[in-house]
Structures are given as C-alpha cells and as structure tokens.
CSV table of N, CA and C in Angstrom, one decimal:
chain,number,residue,atom,x,y,z
A,1,UNK,N,27.4,181.5,180.7
A,1,UNK,CA,26.3,182.1,180.0
A,1,UNK,C,25.3,181.0,179.5
A,2,UNK,N,24.0,181.2,179.8
A,2,UNK,CA,23.0,180.2,179.4
A,2,UNK,C,22.8,180.2,177.9
A,3,UNK,N,22.5,179.0,177.4
A,3,UNK,CA,22.2,178.9,176.0
A,3,UNK,C,20.8,179.5,175.7
A,4,UNK,N,20.7,180.2,174.5
A,4,UNK,CA,19.3,180.7,174.2
A,4,UNK,C,18.4,179.5,174.0
A,5,UNK,N,17.1,179.7,174.2
A,5,UNK,CA,16.1,178.6,174.1
A,5,UNK,C,15.1,179.0,173.0
A,6,UNK,N,14.7,178.1,172.1
A,6,UNK,CA,13.6,178.3,171.2
A,6,UNK,C,13.0,177.0,170.9
A,7,UNK,N,11.8,176.7,171.5
A,7,UNK,CA,11.1,175.5,171.3
A,7,UNK,C,10.1,175.6,170.2
A,8,UNK,N,9.6,174.5,169.7
A,8,UNK,CA,8.6,174.5,168.6
A,8,UNK,C,7.4,173.6,169.1
A,9,UNK,N,6.2,174.0,168.5
A,9,UNK,CA,5.0,173.3,168.8
A,9,UNK,C,4.3,173.0,167.5
A,10,UNK,N,3.7,171.7,167.4
A,10,UNK,CA,2.9,171.4,166.3
A,10,UNK,C,1.8,170.4,166.8
A,11,UNK,N,0.7,170.4,166.1
A,11,UNK,CA,-0.4,169.6,166.5
A,11,UNK,C,-0.1,168.1,166.5
A,12,UNK,N,0.4,167.6,165.3
A,12,UNK,CA,0.7,166.2,165.2
A,12,UNK,C,2.1,166.0,164.7
A,13,UNK,N,2.8,165.1,165.2
A,13,UNK,CA,4.1,164.7,164.7
A,13,UNK,C,4.0,163.3,164.1
A,14,UNK,N,4.2,163.3,162.7
A,14,UNK,CA,4.0,162.1,161.9
A,14,UNK,C,5.2,162.0,161.0
A,15,UNK,N,5.7,160.8,160.9
A,15,UNK,CA,6.8,160.5,160.0
A,15,UNK,C,6.4,160.8,158.6
A,16,UNK,N,7.3,161.6,157.9
A,16,UNK,CA,7.1,161.9,156.5
A,16,UNK,C,6.2,163.1,156.3
A,17,UNK,N,5.6,163.7,157.3
A,17,UNK,CA,4.7,164.8,157.2
A,17,UNK,C,5.5,166.1,157.0
A,18,UNK,N,5.1,167.0,156.1
A,18,UNK,CA,5.9,168.1,155.8
A,18,UNK,C,6.1,169.1,157.0
A,19,UNK,N,5.1,169.2,157.8
A,19,UNK,CA,5.2,170.1,159.0
A,19,UNK,C,6.2,169.5,160.0
A,20,UNK,N,6.1,168.2,160.2
A,20,UNK,CA,7.0,167.6,161.1
A,20,UNK,C,8.4,167.6,160.6
A,21,UNK,N,8.6,167.4,159.3
A,21,UNK,CA,9.9,167.4,158.7
A,21,UNK,C,10.5,168.8,158.8
A,22,UNK,N,9.7,169.8,158.6
A,22,UNK,CA,10.3,171.2,158.7
A,22,UNK,C,10.7,171.5,160.2
A,23,UNK,N,9.9,171.1,161.1
A,23,UNK,CA,10.2,171.3,162.5
A,23,UNK,C,11.5,170.6,162.9
A,24,UNK,N,11.6,169.3,162.5
A,24,UNK,CA,12.9,168.6,162.8
A,24,UNK,C,14.1,169.3,162.2
A,25,UNK,N,14.0,169.8,160.9
A,25,UNK,CA,15.1,170.4,160.3
A,25,UNK,C,15.4,171.8,161.0
A,26,UNK,N,14.4,172.5,161.4
A,26,UNK,CA,14.6,173.8,162.1
A,26,UNK,C,15.3,173.5,163.4
A,27,UNK,N,14.8,172.5,164.1
A,27,UNK,CA,15.4,172.1,165.4
A,27,UNK,C,16.9,171.8,165.2
A,28,UNK,N,17.2,171.0,164.2
A,28,UNK,CA,18.6,170.7,163.9
A,28,UNK,C,19.5,172.0,163.7
A,29,UNK,N,18.9,172.9,162.9
A,29,UNK,CA,19.6,174.2,162.7
A,29,UNK,C,19.8,175.0,163.9
A,30,UNK,N,18.7,175.1,164.7
A,30,UNK,CA,18.8,175.8,166.0
A,30,UNK,C,19.9,175.2,166.9
A,31,UNK,N,19.9,173.9,167.1
A,31,UNK,CA,20.9,173.3,167.9
A,31,UNK,C,22.3,173.5,167.4
A,32,UNK,N,22.5,173.4,166.1
A,32,UNK,CA,23.8,173.7,165.5
A,32,UNK,C,24.2,175.1,165.8
A,33,UNK,N,23.2,176.0,165.9
A,33,UNK,CA,23.5,177.4,166.2
A,33,UNK,C,23.7,177.7,167.7
A,34,UNK,N,23.6,176.7,168.5
A,34,UNK,CA,23.8,176.8,170.0
A,34,UNK,C,22.5,177.0,170.8
A,35,UNK,N,21.4,176.8,170.2
A,35,UNK,CA,20.1,177.0,171.0
A,35,UNK,C,19.8,175.6,171.6
A,36,UNK,N,19.1,175.7,172.8
A,36,UNK,CA,18.4,174.6,173.3
A,36,UNK,C,17.0,174.6,172.6
A,37,UNK,N,16.7,173.5,172.0
A,37,UNK,CA,15.4,173.5,171.2
A,37,UNK,C,14.8,172.1,171.3
A,38,UNK,N,13.5,172.0,171.6
A,38,UNK,CA,12.8,170.8,171.6
A,38,UNK,C,11.5,171.0,170.8
A,39,UNK,N,10.9,169.9,170.4
A,39,UNK,CA,9.6,169.9,169.7
A,39,UNK,C,8.6,169.3,170.6
A,40,UNK,N,7.5,170.0,170.7
A,40,UNK,CA,6.3,169.5,171.5
A,40,UNK,C,5.1,169.4,170.6
A,41,UNK,N,4.3,168.3,170.8
A,41,UNK,CA,3.1,168.1,169.9
A,41,UNK,C,2.0,167.6,170.8
A,42,UNK,N,0.8,167.7,170.2
A,42,UNK,CA,-0.4,167.2,170.8
A,42,UNK,C,-0.5,165.7,170.6
A,43,UNK,N,-0.3,165.2,169.4
A,43,UNK,CA,-0.3,163.8,169.1
A,43,UNK,C,1.1,163.4,168.5
A,44,UNK,N,1.6,162.3,168.9
A,44,UNK,CA,3.0,161.9,168.4
A,44,UNK,C,2.9,160.5,167.9
A,45,UNK,N,3.3,160.3,166.7
A,45,UNK,CA,3.4,158.9,166.2
A,45,UNK,C,4.5,158.2,166.9
A,46,UNK,N,4.2,156.9,167.3
A,46,UNK,CA,5.2,156.2,168.1
A,46,UNK,C,6.6,156.2,167.6
A,47,UNK,N,6.8,156.2,166.3
A,47,UNK,CA,8.2,156.2,165.7
A,47,UNK,C,8.9,157.5,166.1
A,48,UNK,N,8.2,158.6,166.5
A,48,UNK,CA,8.8,159.8,166.8
A,48,UNK,C,8.9,160.1,168.3
A,49,UNK,N,8.5,159.1,169.1
A,49,UNK,CA,8.5,159.3,170.6
A,49,UNK,C,9.8,159.7,171.2
A,50,UNK,N,10.9,159.4,170.6
A,50,UNK,CA,12.2,159.8,171.1
A,50,UNK,C,12.6,161.2,170.7
A,51,UNK,N,11.9,161.7,169.6
A,51,UNK,CA,12.3,163.0,169.1
A,51,UNK,C,11.3,164.2,169.5
A,52,UNK,N,10.1,163.8,169.9
A,52,UNK,CA,9.1,164.8,170.1
A,52,UNK,C,8.5,164.5,171.5
A,53,UNK,N,8.2,165.6,172.2
A,53,UNK,CA,7.6,165.5,173.5
A,53,UNK,C,6.1,165.9,173.5
A,54,UNK,N,5.4,165.5,174.5
A,54,UNK,CA,4.0,165.9,174.6
A,54,UNK,C,4.0,167.4,175.0
A,55,UNK,N,3.1,168.1,174.4
A,55,UNK,CA,3.0,169.6,174.8
A,55,UNK,C,2.6,169.7,176.3
A,56,UNK,N,2.0,168.7,176.9
A,56,UNK,CA,1.6,168.8,178.3
A,56,UNK,C,2.9,168.7,179.2
A,57,UNK,N,4.0,168.3,178.7
A,57,UNK,CA,5.2,168.2,179.4
A,57,UNK,C,6.0,169.5,179.4
A,58,UNK,N,5.6,170.5,178.6
A,58,UNK,CA,6.3,171.7,178.4
A,58,UNK,C,6.2,172.6,179.6
A,59,UNK,N,7.3,173.1,180.0
A,59,UNK,CA,7.4,174.1,181.1
A,59,UNK,C,8.2,175.3,180.7
A,60,UNK,N,7.5,176.5,180.7
A,60,UNK,CA,8.3,177.7,180.2
A,60,UNK,C,9.4,178.0,181.2
A,61,UNK,N,10.5,178.4,180.6
A,61,UNK,CA,11.7,178.7,181.4
A,61,UNK,C,11.6,180.1,182.1
A,62,UNK,N,11.2,181.1,181.4
A,62,UNK,CA,11.1,182.5,181.9
A,62,UNK,C,9.9,183.2,181.2
A,63,UNK,N,9.5,184.3,181.8
A,63,UNK,CA,8.4,185.1,181.2
A,63,UNK,C,9.0,185.9,180.0
A,64,UNK,N,8.2,186.1,179.1
A,64,UNK,CA,8.6,186.9,177.9
A,64,UNK,C,9.4,186.1,176.9
A,65,UNK,N,9.3,184.7,177.0
A,65,UNK,CA,10.0,183.9,176.1
A,65,UNK,C,9.4,183.8,174.8
A,66,UNK,N,10.1,183.3,173.8
A,66,UNK,CA,9.6,183.2,172.4
A,66,UNK,C,9.5,181.7,172.1
A,67,UNK,N,8.4,181.3,171.5
A,67,UNK,CA,8.3,179.9,171.0
A,67,UNK,C,7.7,179.9,169.6
A,68,UNK,N,8.0,178.9,168.8
A,68,UNK,CA,7.5,178.7,167.5
A,68,UNK,C,6.3,177.8,167.5
A,69,UNK,N,5.2,178.3,166.9
A,69,UNK,CA,4.0,177.5,166.7
A,69,UNK,C,3.8,177.2,165.2
A,70,UNK,N,3.8,176.0,164.8
A,70,UNK,CA,3.4,175.6,163.5
A,70,UNK,C,1.9,175.4,163.5
A,71,UNK,N,1.2,176.3,162.9
A,71,UNK,CA,-0.3,176.3,163.0
A,71,UNK,C,-0.9,175.8,161.7
A,72,UNK,N,-1.7,174.7,161.8
A,72,UNK,CA,-2.3,174.1,160.6
A,72,UNK,C,-3.7,173.7,160.7
A,73,UNK,N,-4.2,173.6,162.0
A,73,UNK,CA,-5.5,173.1,162.3
A,73,UNK,C,-5.8,173.4,163.7
A,74,UNK,N,-7.1,173.5,164.1
A,74,UNK,CA,-7.5,173.7,165.5
A,74,UNK,C,-7.0,172.7,166.4
A,75,UNK,N,-6.7,173.0,167.6
A,75,UNK,CA,-6.2,172.0,168.6
A,75,UNK,C,-6.2,172.6,170.0
A,76,UNK,N,-6.2,171.6,170.9
A,76,UNK,CA,-6.1,172.0,172.4
A,76,UNK,C,-4.7,172.6,172.6
A,77,UNK,N,-3.7,172.2,171.9
A,77,UNK,CA,-2.3,172.7,172.1
A,77,UNK,C,-2.3,174.2,171.9
A,78,UNK,N,-3.0,174.7,171.0
A,78,UNK,CA,-3.1,176.2,170.8
A,78,UNK,C,-3.7,176.9,172.0
A,79,UNK,N,-4.8,176.3,172.5
A,79,UNK,CA,-5.5,176.9,173.6
A,79,UNK,C,-4.6,176.8,174.8
A,80,UNK,N,-3.8,175.8,175.0
A,80,UNK,CA,-2.8,175.6,176.1
A,80,UNK,C,-1.8,176.7,176.0
A,81,UNK,N,-1.2,177.0,174.8
A,81,UNK,CA,-0.2,178.0,174.7
A,81,UNK,C,-0.8,179.4,175.0
A,82,UNK,N,-2.0,179.6,174.5
A,82,UNK,CA,-2.7,180.9,174.8
A,82,UNK,C,-2.9,181.1,176.3
A,83,UNK,N,-3.1,180.1,177.0
A,83,UNK,CA,-3.2,180.2,178.5
A,83,UNK,C,-1.9,180.6,179.2
A,84,UNK,N,-0.8,180.1,178.7
A,84,UNK,CA,0.4,180.3,179.4
A,84,UNK,C,1.2,181.6,178.8
A,85,UNK,N,0.7,182.1,177.7
A,85,UNK,CA,1.0,183.3,177.1
A,85,UNK,C,2.5,183.5,176.7
A,86,UNK,N,3.1,182.6,176.0
A,86,UNK,CA,4.5,183.0,175.5
A,86,UNK,C,4.3,184.0,174.3
A,87,UNK,N,5.4,184.6,173.9
A,87,UNK,CA,5.4,185.3,172.7
A,87,UNK,C,5.6,184.2,171.6
A,88,UNK,N,4.7,184.3,170.6
A,88,UNK,CA,4.6,183.2,169.6
A,88,UNK,C,5.1,183.7,168.3
A,89,UNK,N,6.0,183.0,167.7
A,89,UNK,CA,6.4,183.2,166.3
A,89,UNK,C,5.6,182.2,165.5
A,90,UNK,N,4.6,182.7,164.7
A,90,UNK,CA,3.7,181.8,164.1
A,90,UNK,C,4.2,181.4,162.7
A,91,UNK,N,4.3,180.1,162.5
A,91,UNK,CA,4.6,179.6,161.1
A,91,UNK,C,3.2,179.0,160.6
A,92,UNK,N,2.6,179.7,159.7
A,92,UNK,CA,1.3,179.3,159.2
A,92,UNK,C,1.4,178.4,158.1
A,93,UNK,N,0.9,177.2,158.2
A,93,UNK,CA,1.0,176.2,157.2
A,93,UNK,C,-0.3,176.0,156.4
A,94,UNK,N,-1.2,177.0,156.5
A,94,UNK,CA,-2.4,177.1,155.8
A,94,UNK,C,-3.4,176.1,156.4
A,95,UNK,N,-4.7,176.5,156.4
A,95,UNK,CA,-5.8,175.7,156.9
A,95,UNK,C,-6.8,175.6,155.7
A,96,UNK,N,-7.0,174.3,155.4
A,96,UNK,CA,-7.9,174.0,154.3
A,96,UNK,C,-9.3,174.5,154.7
A,97,UNK,N,-10.0,175.1,153.8
A,97,UNK,CA,-11.4,175.6,154.1
A,97,UNK,C,-12.3,174.5,154.5
A,98,UNK,N,-13.2,174.9,155.4
A,98,UNK,CA,-14.1,173.9,156.0
A,98,UNK,C,-15.0,173.2,155.0
A,99,UNK,N,-15.3,173.9,153.9
A,99,UNK,CA,-16.2,173.4,152.9
A,99,UNK,C,-15.6,172.1,152.2
A,100,UNK,N,-14.3,171.9,152.2
A,100,UNK,CA,-13.7,170.8,151.6
A,100,UNK,C,-14.0,169.5,152.5
A,101,UNK,N,-14.3,169.7,153.7
A,101,UNK,CA,-14.5,168.5,154.6
A,101,UNK,C,-15.9,168.3,155.2
A,102,UNK,N,-16.7,169.4,155.0
A,102,UNK,CA,-18.0,169.4,155.7
A,102,UNK,C,-18.8,168.1,155.4
A,103,UNK,N,-18.9,167.7,154.2
A,103,UNK,CA,-19.7,166.5,153.8
A,103,UNK,C,-19.0,165.2,154.0
A,104,UNK,N,-17.7,165.2,154.0
A,104,UNK,CA,-17.0,163.9,154.1
A,104,UNK,C,-16.4,163.6,155.4
A,105,UNK,N,-16.1,164.6,156.2
A,105,UNK,CA,-15.5,164.3,157.5
A,105,UNK,C,-15.8,165.5,158.4
A,106,UNK,N,-17.0,165.4,159.1
A,106,UNK,CA,-17.4,166.5,159.9
A,106,UNK,C,-16.5,166.9,161.0
A,107,UNK,N,-15.8,165.9,161.6
A,107,UNK,CA,-14.8,166.1,162.7
A,107,UNK,C,-13.7,166.9,162.2
A,108,UNK,N,-13.1,166.6,161.0
A,108,UNK,CA,-12.1,167.4,160.4
A,108,UNK,C,-12.5,168.8,160.0
A,109,UNK,N,-13.8,168.9,159.6
A,109,UNK,CA,-14.3,170.2,159.3
A,109,UNK,C,-14.4,171.1,160.5
A,110,UNK,N,-14.7,170.5,161.6
A,110,UNK,CA,-14.8,171.2,162.9
A,110,UNK,C,-13.4,171.7,163.3
A,111,UNK,N,-12.4,170.8,163.1
A,111,UNK,CA,-11.0,171.2,163.5
A,111,UNK,C,-10.5,172.3,162.6
A,112,UNK,N,-10.8,172.3,161.3
A,112,UNK,CA,-10.4,173.4,160.4
A,112,UNK,C,-11.1,174.7,160.8
A,113,UNK,N,-12.3,174.6,161.1
A,113,UNK,CA,-13.1,175.8,161.6
A,113,UNK,C,-12.4,176.4,162.9
A,114,UNK,N,-12.1,175.5,163.8
A,114,UNK,CA,-11.5,175.9,165.1
A,114,UNK,C,-10.1,176.5,164.8
A,115,UNK,N,-9.4,175.9,163.9
A,115,UNK,CA,-8.0,176.5,163.5
A,115,UNK,C,-8.1,177.9,163.0
A,116,UNK,N,-9.1,178.2,162.2
A,116,UNK,CA,-9.3,179.5,161.7
A,116,UNK,C,-9.7,180.5,162.8
A,117,UNK,N,-10.5,180.0,163.7
A,117,UNK,CA,-10.9,180.8,164.8
A,117,UNK,C,-9.8,181.1,165.7
A,118,UNK,N,-8.9,180.2,165.9
A,118,UNK,CA,-7.7,180.3,166.8
A,118,UNK,C,-6.7,181.4,166.2
A,119,UNK,N,-6.8,181.5,164.9
A,119,UNK,CA,-5.9,182.5,164.3
A,119,UNK,C,-6.2,183.9,164.9
A,120,UNK,N,-7.4,184.2,165.1
A,120,UNK,CA,-7.8,185.5,165.7
A,120,UNK,C,-7.2,185.7,167.1
A,121,UNK,N,-7.3,184.6,167.9
A,121,UNK,CA,-6.7,184.6,169.2
A,121,UNK,C,-5.2,184.7,169.2
A,122,UNK,N,-4.6,184.1,168.3
A,122,UNK,CA,-3.1,184.2,168.1
A,122,UNK,C,-2.7,185.5,167.7
A,123,UNK,N,-3.5,186.2,167.0
A,123,UNK,CA,-3.1,187.6,166.6
A,123,UNK,C,-2.9,188.5,167.8
C-alpha cells in the first residue's frame, strides 16, 4: 500500500521564520504519521537547501491530490499552483495591509496587494 502524500508550499524558507518553522514542524508530524511530505518554496535560504525544495521541482503524483499552501504574500508560486490545480488546504498567515508599505517599500506593497488578490483566486 502506498504511503499517503501531503506536501507543503511557502513563498520563502528562512531560518527562524515563523512560517518556515511551522512548516518544518508540520512536516515532521506528517512523516511520523506515515505520510510522504516535502516542503517547496519560491525562495530558499542556503542554510535550508537540504530541507526545502524549489517549487519548480514539484511534480504532482495524481489528480485530485491535496497540498498545503502557507499563504502570506503574493508570489509566482501561488500562480504556479493555480495552473496545475491541486486541491489546496490554505493556511492563511495574514497579509499586512498595503498601506503599511506603500511609502517605505513599494515593491513589498505590490507583493502584499498581489497576495490579497490571489486570495480570491484561491477561493
């Protein structure tokens, strides 16, 4: 009998980051429960290169599969998942309002706006 599979996706994998830490913990629990589970990310800090894979390396096993998406900001990773259409279990880590970044970091403001827009597509 094949092991059940449940992979996770996050925008950035960073040492000490709360989202990354929660994904690593969840993966440990899933593996202890007998699941095959990997973490995929759009950007990966070098210290996590052995623990996290690029989302571009992800290949779905079967249609109708379920994957976990840790959503916190707009990203190409979300668009990629929407194209391949897995069933997504969304873990919403909140998106800071655009107004907090508009004047100090326009790039980050754009990513938060995109993240909120992607929520509609994920629904």
